[in-house]
mmCIF file of C-alpha atoms in Angstrom:
data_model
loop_
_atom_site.group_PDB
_atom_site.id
_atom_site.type_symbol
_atom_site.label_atom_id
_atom_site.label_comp_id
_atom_site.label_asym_id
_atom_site.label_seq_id
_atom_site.Cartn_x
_atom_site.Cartn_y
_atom_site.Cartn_z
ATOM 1 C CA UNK O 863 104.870 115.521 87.150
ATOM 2 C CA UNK O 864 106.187 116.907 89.806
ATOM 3 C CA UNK O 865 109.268 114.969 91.661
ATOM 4 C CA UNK O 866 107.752 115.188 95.420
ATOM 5 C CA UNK O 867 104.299 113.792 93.897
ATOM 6 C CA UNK O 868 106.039 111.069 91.879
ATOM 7 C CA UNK O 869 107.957 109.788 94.628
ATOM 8 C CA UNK O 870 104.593 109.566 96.298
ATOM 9 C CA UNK O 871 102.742 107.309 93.376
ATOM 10 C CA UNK O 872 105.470 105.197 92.725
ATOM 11 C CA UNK O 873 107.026 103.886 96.048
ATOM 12 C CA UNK O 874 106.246 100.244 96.296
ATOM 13 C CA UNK O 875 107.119 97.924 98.985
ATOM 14 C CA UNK O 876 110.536 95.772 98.511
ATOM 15 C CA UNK O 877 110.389 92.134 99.713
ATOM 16 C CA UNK O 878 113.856 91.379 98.112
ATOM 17 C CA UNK O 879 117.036 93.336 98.470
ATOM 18 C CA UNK O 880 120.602 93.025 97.197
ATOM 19 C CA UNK O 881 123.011 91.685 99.789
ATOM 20 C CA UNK O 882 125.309 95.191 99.346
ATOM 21 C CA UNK O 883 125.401 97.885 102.119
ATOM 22 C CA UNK O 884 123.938 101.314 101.047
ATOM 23 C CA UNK O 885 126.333 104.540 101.083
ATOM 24 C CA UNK O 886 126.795 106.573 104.219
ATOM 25 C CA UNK O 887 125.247 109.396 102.230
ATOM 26 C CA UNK O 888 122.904 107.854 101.118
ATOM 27 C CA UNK O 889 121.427 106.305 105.022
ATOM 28 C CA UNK O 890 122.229 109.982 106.498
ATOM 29 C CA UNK O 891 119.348 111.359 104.093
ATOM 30 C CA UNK O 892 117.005 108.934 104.833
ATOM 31 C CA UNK O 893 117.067 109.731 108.229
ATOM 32 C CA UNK O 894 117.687 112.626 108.042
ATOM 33 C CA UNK O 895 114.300 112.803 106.077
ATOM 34 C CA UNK O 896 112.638 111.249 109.258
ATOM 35 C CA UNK O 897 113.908 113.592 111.558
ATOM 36 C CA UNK O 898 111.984 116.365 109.887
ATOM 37 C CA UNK O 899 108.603 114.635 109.710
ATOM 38 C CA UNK O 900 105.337 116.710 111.267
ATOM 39 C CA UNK O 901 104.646 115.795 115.086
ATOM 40 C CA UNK O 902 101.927 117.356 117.262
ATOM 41 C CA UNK O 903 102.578 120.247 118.688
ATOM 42 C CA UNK O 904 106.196 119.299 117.586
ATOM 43 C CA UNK O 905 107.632 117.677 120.788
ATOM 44 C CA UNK O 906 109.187 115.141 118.324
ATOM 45 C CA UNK O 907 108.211 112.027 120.256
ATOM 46 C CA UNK O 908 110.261 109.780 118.234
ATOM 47 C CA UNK O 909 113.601 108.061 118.025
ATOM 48 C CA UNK O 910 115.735 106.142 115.215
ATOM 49 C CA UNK O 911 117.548 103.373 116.012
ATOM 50 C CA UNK O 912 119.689 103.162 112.883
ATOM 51 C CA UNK O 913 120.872 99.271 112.696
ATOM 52 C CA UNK O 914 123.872 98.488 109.697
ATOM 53 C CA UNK O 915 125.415 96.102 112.535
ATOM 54 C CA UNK O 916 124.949 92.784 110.371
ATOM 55 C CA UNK O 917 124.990 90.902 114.245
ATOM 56 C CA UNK O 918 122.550 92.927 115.845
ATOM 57 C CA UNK O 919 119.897 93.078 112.271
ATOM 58 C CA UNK O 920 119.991 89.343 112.274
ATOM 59 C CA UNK O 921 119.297 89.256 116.120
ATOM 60 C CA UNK O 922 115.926 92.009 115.526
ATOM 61 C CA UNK O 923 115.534 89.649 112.265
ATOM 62 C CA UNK O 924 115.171 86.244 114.526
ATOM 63 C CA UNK O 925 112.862 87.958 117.230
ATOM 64 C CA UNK O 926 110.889 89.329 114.333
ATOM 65 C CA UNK O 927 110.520 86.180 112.864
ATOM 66 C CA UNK O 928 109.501 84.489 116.043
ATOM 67 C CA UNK O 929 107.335 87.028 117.329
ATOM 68 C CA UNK O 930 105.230 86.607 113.628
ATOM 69 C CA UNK O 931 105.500 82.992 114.322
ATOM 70 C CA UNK O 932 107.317 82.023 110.953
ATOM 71 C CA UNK O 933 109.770 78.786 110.671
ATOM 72 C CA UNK O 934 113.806 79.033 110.937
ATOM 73 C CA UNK O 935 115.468 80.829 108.255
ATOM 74 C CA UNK O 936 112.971 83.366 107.548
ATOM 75 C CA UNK O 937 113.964 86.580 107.300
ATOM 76 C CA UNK O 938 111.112 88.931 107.748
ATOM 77 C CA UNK O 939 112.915 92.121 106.534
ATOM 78 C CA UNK O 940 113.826 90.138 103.394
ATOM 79 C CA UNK O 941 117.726 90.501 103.303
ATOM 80 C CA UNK O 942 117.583 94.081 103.633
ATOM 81 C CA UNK O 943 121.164 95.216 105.084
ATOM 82 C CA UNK O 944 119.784 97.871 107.123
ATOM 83 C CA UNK O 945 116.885 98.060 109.545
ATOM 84 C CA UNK O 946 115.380 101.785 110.999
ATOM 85 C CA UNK O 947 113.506 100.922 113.847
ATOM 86 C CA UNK O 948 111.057 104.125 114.722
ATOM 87 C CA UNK O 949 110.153 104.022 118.285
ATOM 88 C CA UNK O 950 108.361 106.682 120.093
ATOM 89 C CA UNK O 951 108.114 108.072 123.776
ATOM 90 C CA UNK O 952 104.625 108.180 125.175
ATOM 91 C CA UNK O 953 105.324 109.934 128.164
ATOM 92 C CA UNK O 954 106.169 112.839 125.687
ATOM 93 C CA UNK O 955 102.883 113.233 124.217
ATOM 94 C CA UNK O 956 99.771 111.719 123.491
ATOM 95 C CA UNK O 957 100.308 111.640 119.444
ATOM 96 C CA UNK O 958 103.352 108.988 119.605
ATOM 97 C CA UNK O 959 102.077 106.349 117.428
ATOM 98 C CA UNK O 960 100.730 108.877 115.103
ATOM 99 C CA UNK O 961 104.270 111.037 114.988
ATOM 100 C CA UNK O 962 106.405 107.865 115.206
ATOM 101 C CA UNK O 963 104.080 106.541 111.970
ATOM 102 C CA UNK O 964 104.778 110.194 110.378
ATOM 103 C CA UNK O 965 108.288 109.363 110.307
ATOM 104 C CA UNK O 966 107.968 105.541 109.058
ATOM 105 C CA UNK O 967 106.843 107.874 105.804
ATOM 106 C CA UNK O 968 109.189 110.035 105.727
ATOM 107 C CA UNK O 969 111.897 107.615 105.714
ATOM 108 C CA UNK O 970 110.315 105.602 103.051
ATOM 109 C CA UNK O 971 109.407 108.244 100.408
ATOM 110 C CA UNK O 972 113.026 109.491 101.442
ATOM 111 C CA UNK O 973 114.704 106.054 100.290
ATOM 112 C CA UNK O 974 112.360 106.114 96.787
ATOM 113 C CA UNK O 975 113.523 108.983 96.376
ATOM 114 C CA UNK O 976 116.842 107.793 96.080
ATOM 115 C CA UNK O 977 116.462 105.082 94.339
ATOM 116 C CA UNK O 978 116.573 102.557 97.584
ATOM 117 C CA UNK O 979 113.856 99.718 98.283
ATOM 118 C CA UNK O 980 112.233 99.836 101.423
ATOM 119 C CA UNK O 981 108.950 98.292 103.396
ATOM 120 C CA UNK O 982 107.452 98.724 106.572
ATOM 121 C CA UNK O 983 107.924 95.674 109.051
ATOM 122 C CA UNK O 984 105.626 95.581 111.988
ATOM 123 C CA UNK O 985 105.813 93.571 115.488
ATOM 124 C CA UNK O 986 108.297 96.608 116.621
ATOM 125 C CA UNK O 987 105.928 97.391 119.464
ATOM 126 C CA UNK O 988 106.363 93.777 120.509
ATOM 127 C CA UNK O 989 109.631 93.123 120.235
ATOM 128 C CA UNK O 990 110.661 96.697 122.668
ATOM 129 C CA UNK O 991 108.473 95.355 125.378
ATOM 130 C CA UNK O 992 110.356 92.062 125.503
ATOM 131 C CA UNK O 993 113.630 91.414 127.549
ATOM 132 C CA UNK O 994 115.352 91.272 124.262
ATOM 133 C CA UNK O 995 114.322 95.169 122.942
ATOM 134 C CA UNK O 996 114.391 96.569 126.897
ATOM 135 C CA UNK O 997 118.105 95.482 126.927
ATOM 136 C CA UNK O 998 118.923 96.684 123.439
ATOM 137 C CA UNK O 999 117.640 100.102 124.465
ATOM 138 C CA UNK O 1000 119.230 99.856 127.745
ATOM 139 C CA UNK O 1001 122.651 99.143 126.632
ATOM 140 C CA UNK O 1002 122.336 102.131 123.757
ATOM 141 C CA UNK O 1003 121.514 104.145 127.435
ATOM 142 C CA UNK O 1004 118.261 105.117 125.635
ATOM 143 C CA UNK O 1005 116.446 105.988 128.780
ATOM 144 C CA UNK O 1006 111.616 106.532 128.315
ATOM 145 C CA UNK O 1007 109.156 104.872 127.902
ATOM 146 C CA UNK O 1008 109.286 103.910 124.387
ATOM 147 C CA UNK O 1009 107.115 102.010 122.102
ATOM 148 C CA UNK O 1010 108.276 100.071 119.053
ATOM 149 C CA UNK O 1011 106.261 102.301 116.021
ATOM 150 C CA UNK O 1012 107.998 100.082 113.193
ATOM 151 C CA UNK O 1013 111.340 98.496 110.957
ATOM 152 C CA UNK O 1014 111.976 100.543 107.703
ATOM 153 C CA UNK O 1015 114.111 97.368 105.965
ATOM 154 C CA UNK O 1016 116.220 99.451 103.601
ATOM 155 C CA UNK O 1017 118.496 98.677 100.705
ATOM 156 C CA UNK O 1018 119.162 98.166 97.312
ATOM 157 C CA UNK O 1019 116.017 96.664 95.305
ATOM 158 C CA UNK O 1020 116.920 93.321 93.972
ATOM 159 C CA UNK O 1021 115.598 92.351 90.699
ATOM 160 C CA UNK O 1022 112.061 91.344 91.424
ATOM 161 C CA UNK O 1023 111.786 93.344 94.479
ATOM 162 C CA UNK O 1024 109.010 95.095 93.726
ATOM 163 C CA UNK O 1025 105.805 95.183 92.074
ATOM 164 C CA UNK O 1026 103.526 97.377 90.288
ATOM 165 C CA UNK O 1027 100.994 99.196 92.391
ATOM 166 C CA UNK O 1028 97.385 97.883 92.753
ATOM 167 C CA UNK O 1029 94.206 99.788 91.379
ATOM 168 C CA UNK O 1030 93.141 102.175 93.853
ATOM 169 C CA UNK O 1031 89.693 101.210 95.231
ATOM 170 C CA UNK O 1032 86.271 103.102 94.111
ATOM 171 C CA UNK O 1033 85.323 105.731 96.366
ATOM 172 C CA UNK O 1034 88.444 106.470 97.702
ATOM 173 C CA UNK O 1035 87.437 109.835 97.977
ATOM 174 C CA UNK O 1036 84.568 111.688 99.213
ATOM 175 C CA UNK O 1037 84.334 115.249 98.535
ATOM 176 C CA UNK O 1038 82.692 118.061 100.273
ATOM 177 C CA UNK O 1039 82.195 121.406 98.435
#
């Protein structure tokens, strides 16, 4: 089968990670990865905010947590060491959520592809429109008017991580000849 199409079939989302910092390599192709997904008319919308601070993870990781309404301790991107966080300019163009969710993709087929666990975290949008994400962007001087798209948790897959991928539903697929 071919490699591209395999990658595709087999990514699963990872709700336990090893406590062990990826490679610099290996974080640079993942985004890089993002940076070259589609966008409408290509005016590339989208940011990453690339987060291997442990400080600043834990302090998206508590906002997360209380935004979802979960109890103390819980961890909603499941001890992954690193946290992407796509956000996307809607001044820029009208497509943001759909290019910013374009690159979510691309930066998890990228990290399968390397071997590296990964899921998609929501409650991104809410988090940026709070004090807490305005000043995080402010003191990066990222200047728009950005929307949180979503948290790529990304690291090693811990035993158990993962699991097998469900039956795809009947009539998935409707064809038109």
């Amino acid at each position: 089968m071919n490699e591209t199409l395999k990658v595709l079939e087999t990514r699963r989302s990872c709700r336990k990670f090893l406590d062990k910092m990826i490679s610099e390599d290996e974080l640079n192709a993942v985004l890089k990865a993002g940076t070259f997904a589609p966008s409408g008319k290509n005016l590339q919308p989208s940011i990453i905010l690339a987060v291997t601070n442990k400080e600043i993870r834990d302090k998206l990781s508590e906002e997360n947590r209380k935004i979802g309404g979960w109890g103390e301790g819980f961890d909603p991107f499941y001890g992954a060491p690193v946290v992407l966080v796509v956000l996307a300019d809607k001044a820029v163009s009208p497509n943001y959520i759909y290019d910013g969710s374009l690159v979510m993709g691309n930066l998890m087929n990228a990290a399968e592809s390397l071997g590296l666990g990964s899921i998609w975290i929501h409650r991104a949008k809410q988090e940026f429109e709070s004090d807490f994400g305005k000043k995080l962007l402010s003191d990066l001087g990222i200047k728009g008017d950005f929307e949180g798209i979503g948290h790529v948790a990304l690291g090693y897959k811990a035993e158990g991580g993962t699991r097998d991928a469900a039956p795809r539903k009947e009539n998935y697929i409707y064809r038109i000849k």
